mmCIF file of C-alpha atoms in Angstrom:
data_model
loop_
_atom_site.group_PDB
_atom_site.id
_atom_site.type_symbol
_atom_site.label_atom_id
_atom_site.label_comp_id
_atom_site.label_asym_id
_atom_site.label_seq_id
_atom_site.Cartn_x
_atom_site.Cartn_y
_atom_site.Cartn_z
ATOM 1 C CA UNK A 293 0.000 0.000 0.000
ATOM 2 C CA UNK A 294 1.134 2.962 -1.491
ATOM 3 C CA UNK A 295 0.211 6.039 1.542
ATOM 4 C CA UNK A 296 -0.291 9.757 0.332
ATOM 5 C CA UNK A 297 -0.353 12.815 2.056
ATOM 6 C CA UNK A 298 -2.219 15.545 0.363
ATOM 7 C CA UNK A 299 -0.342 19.116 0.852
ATOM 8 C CA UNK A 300 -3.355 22.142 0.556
ATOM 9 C CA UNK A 301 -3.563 25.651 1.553
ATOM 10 C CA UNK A 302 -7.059 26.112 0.766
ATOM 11 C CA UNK A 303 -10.759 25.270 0.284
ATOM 12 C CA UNK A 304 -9.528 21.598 -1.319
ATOM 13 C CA UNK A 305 -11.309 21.290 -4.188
ATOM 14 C CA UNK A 306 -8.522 18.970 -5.695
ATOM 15 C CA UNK A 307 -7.770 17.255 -2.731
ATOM 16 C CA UNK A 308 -11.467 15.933 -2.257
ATOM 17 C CA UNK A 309 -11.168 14.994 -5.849
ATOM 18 C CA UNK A 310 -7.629 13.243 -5.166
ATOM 19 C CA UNK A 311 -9.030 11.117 -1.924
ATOM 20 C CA UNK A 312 -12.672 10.285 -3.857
ATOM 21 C CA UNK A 313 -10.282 8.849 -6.614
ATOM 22 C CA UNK A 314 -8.287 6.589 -4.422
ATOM 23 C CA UNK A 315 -11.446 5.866 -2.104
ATOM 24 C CA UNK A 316 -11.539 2.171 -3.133
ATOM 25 C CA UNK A 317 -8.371 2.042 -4.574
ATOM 26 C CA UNK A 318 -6.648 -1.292 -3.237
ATOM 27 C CA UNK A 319 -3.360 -0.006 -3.805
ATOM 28 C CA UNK A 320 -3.126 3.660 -2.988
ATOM 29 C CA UNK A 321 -4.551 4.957 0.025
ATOM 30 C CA UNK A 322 -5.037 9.200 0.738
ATOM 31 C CA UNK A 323 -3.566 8.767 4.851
ATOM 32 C CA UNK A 324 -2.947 12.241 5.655
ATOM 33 C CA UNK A 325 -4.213 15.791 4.432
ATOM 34 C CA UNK A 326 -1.937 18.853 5.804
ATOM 35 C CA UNK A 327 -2.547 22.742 5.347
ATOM 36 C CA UNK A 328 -0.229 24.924 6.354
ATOM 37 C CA UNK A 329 -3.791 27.333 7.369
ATOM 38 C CA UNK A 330 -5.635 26.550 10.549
ATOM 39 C CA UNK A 331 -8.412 27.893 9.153
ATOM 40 C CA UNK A 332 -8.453 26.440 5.584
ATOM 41 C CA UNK A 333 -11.401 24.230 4.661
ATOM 42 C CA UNK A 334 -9.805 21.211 3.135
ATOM 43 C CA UNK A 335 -9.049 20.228 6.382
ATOM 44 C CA UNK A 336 -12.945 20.033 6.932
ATOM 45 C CA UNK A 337 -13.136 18.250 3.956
ATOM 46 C CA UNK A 338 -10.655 15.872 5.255
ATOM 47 C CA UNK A 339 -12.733 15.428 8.178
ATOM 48 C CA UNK A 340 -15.855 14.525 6.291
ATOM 49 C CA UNK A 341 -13.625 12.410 4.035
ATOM 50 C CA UNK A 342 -12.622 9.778 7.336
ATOM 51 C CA UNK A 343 -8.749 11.473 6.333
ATOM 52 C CA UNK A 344 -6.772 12.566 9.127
ATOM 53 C CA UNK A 345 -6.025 15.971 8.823
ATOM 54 C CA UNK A 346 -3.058 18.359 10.600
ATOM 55 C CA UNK A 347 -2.202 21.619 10.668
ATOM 56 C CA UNK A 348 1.234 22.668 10.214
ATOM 57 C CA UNK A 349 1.721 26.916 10.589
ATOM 58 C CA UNK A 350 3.819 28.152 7.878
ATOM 59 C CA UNK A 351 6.407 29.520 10.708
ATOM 60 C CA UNK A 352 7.216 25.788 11.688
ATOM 61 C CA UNK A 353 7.601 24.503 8.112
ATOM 62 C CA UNK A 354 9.961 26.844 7.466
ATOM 63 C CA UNK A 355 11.809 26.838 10.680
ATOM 64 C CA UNK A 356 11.320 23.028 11.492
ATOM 65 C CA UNK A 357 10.375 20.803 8.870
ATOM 66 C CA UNK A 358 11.700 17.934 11.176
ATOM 67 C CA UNK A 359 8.169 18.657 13.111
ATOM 68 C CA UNK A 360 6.457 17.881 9.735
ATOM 69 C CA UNK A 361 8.486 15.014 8.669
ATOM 70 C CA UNK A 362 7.677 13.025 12.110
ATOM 71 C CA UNK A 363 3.790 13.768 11.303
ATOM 72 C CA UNK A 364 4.897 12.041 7.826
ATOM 73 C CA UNK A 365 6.603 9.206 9.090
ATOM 74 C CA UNK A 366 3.937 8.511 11.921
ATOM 75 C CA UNK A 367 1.647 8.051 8.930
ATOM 76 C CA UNK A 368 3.781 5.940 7.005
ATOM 77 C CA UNK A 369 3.389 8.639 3.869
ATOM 78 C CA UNK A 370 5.294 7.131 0.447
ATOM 79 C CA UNK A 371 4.250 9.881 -1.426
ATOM 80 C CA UNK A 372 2.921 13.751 -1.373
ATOM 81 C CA UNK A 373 0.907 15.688 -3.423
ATOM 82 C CA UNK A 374 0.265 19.594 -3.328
ATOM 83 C CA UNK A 375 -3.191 20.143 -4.522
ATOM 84 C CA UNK A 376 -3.084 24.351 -3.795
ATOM 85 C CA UNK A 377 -0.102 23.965 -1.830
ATOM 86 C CA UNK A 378 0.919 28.025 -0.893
ATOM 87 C CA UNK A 379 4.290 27.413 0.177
ATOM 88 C CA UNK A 380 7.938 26.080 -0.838
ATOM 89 C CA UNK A 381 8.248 22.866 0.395
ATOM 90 C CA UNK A 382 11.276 22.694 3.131
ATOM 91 C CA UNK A 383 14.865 20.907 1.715
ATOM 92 C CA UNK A 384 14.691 18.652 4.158
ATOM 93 C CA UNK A 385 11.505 17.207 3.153
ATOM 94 C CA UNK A 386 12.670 17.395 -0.260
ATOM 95 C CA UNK A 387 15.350 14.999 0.327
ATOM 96 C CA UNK A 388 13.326 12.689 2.395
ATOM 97 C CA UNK A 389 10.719 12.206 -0.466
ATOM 98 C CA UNK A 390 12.996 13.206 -3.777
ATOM 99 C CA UNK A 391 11.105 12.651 -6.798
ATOM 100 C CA UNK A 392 7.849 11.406 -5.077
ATOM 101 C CA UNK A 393 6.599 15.056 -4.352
ATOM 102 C CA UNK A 394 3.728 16.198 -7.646
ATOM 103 C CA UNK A 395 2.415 19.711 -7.762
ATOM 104 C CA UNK A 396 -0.166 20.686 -10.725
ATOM 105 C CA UNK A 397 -0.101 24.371 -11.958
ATOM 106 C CA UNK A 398 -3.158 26.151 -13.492
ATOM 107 C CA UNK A 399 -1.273 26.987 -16.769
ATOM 108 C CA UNK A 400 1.586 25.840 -19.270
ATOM 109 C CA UNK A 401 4.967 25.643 -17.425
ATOM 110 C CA UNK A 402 7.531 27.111 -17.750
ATOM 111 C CA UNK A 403 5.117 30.371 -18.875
ATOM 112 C CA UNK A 404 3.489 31.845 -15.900
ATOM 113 C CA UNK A 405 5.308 30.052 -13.024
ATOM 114 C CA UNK A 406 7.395 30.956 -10.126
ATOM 115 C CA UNK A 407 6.861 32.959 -7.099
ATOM 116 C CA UNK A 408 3.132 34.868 -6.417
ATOM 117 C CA UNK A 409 2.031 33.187 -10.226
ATOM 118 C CA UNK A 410 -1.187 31.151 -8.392
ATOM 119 C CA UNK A 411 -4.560 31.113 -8.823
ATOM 120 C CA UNK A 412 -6.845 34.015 -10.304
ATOM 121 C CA UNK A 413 -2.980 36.012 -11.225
ATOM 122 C CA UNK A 414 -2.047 32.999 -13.088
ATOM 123 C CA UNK A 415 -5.632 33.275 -15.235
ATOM 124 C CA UNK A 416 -4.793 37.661 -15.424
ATOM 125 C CA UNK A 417 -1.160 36.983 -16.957
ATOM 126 C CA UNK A 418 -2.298 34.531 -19.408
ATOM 127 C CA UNK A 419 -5.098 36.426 -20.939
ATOM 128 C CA UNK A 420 -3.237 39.817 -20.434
ATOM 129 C CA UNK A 421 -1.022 38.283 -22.476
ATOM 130 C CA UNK A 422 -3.342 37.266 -25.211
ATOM 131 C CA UNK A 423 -2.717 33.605 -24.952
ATOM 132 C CA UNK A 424 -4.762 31.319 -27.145
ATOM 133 C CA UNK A 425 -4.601 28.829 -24.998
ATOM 134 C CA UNK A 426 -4.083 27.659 -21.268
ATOM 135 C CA UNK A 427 -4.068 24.814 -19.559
ATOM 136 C CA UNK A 428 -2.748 22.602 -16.695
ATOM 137 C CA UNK A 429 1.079 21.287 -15.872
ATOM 138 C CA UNK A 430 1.673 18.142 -13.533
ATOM 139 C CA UNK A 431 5.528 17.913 -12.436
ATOM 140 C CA UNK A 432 7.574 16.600 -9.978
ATOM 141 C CA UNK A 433 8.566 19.472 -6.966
ATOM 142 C CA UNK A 434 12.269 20.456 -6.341
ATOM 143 C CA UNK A 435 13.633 23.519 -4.389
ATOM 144 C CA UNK A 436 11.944 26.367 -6.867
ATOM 145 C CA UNK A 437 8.682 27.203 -7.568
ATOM 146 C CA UNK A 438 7.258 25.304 -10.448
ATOM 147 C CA UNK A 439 11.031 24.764 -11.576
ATOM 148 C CA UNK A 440 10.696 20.871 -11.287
ATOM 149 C CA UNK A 441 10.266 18.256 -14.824
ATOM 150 C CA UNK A 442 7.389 18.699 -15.773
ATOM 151 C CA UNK A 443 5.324 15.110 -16.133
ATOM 152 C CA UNK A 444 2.384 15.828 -18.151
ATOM 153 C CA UNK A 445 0.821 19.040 -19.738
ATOM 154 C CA UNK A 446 -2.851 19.139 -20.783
ATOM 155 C CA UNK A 447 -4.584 22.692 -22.809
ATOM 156 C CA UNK A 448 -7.924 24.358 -22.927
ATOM 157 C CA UNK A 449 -8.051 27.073 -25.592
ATOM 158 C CA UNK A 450 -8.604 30.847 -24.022
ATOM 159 C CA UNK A 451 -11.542 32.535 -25.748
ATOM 160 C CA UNK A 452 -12.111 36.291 -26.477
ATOM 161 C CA UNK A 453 -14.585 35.983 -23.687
ATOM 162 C CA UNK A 454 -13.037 34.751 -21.278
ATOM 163 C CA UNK A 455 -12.173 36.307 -17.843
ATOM 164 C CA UNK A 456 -10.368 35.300 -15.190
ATOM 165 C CA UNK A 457 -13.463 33.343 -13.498
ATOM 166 C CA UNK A 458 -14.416 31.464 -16.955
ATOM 167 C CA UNK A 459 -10.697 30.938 -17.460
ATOM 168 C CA UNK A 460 -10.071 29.296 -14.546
ATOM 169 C CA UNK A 461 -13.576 27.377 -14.557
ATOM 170 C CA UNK A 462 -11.747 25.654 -17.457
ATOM 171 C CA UNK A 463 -8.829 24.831 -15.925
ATOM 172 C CA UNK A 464 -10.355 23.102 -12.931
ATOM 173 C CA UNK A 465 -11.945 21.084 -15.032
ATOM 174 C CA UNK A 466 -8.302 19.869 -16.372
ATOM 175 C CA UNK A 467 -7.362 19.057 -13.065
ATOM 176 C CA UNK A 468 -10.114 17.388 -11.812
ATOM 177 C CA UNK A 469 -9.935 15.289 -15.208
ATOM 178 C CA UNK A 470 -6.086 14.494 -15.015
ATOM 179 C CA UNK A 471 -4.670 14.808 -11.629
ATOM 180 C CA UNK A 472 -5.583 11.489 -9.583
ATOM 181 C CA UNK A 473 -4.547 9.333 -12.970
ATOM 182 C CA UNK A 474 -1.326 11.186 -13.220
ATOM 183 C CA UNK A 475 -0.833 10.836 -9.534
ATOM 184 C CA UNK A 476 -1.847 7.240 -9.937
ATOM 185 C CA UNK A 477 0.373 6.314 -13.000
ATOM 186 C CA UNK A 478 3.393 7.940 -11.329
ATOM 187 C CA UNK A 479 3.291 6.171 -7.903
ATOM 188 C CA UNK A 480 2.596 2.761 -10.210
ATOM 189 C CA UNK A 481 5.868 2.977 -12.070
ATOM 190 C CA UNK A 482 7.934 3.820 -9.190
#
């Protein structure tokens, strides 16, 4: 049993879509949701979900991911996943899970990645920019925002109507779509 721990700052939209996926899944199991917000509602969803949840502040990520890697290991966790994860991920859990960390981005790495590109200023840039099209990247994390190989790419086209809302609307979609079988064809080939 392969045990994931699903990394969210947020509401969790993806990561209620990530443990539905593997809900009967006989092989990988969601064990652990953490947010990095006390106040974020995917640990709610967690709850609802039968996942344990934890809250980690930001403050002790940065200043002692050892705190968050014993939470890890007391779950057994093989594998993490940042479904609207706000934060870099600390070296040291970097090293502990190297290439078995996946992040999705709401657009077409390496355009309109890095630091403070998230969300609704992702879905600005790329029609400010008057992109044709949009879309979703899965890849592997490493010590720099969006910065690690990128494992699969799927597009949306960007209409002359669209706005930031309808945009990203669209690119939801791609992620709930893709993300769990990504997540689940990565962890099989390991």
């Amino acid at each position: 049993m392969t045990n994931i721990a699903v990394f969210a700052s947020g509401s969790g939209t993806n990561a209620e879509n990530i443990i539905r996926y593997f809900s009967n899944n006989t092989s990988i199991k969601p064990a652990l949701v953490i947010s990095n917000k006390k106040d974020a509602y995917v640990l709610q969803r967690a709850e609802k979900l039968n996942v344990p949840a934890q809250y980690i502040p930001t403050s002790q990520f940065k200043n002692n991911p050892q705190h968050a890697l014993q939470i890890l290991k007391k779950y057994k966790i093989d594998f993490i996943v940042l479904a609207g994860f706000m934060i870099l991920v600390p070296v040291d859990i970097l090293k502990e899970y190297e290439n078995r960390i996946l992040n999705i981005h709401p657009a077409l790495l390496p355009d309109y990645g890095g630091k403070g590109m998230y969300g609704q200023n992702v879905h600005k840039a790329v029609i400010a920019a008057g992109e044709k099209q949009s879309g979703i990247s899965i890849h592997f994390v490493n010590e720099k925002y969006d910065k690690g190989k990128i494992i699969f790419q799927a597009t949306c086209p960007v209409s002359e109507n669209d706005d930031p809302e309808s945009l990203a609307e669209k690119i939801h979609e791609l992620e709930y779509e893709h993300y769990p079988p990504i997540i689940e064809s990565v962890i099989t080939q390991e």
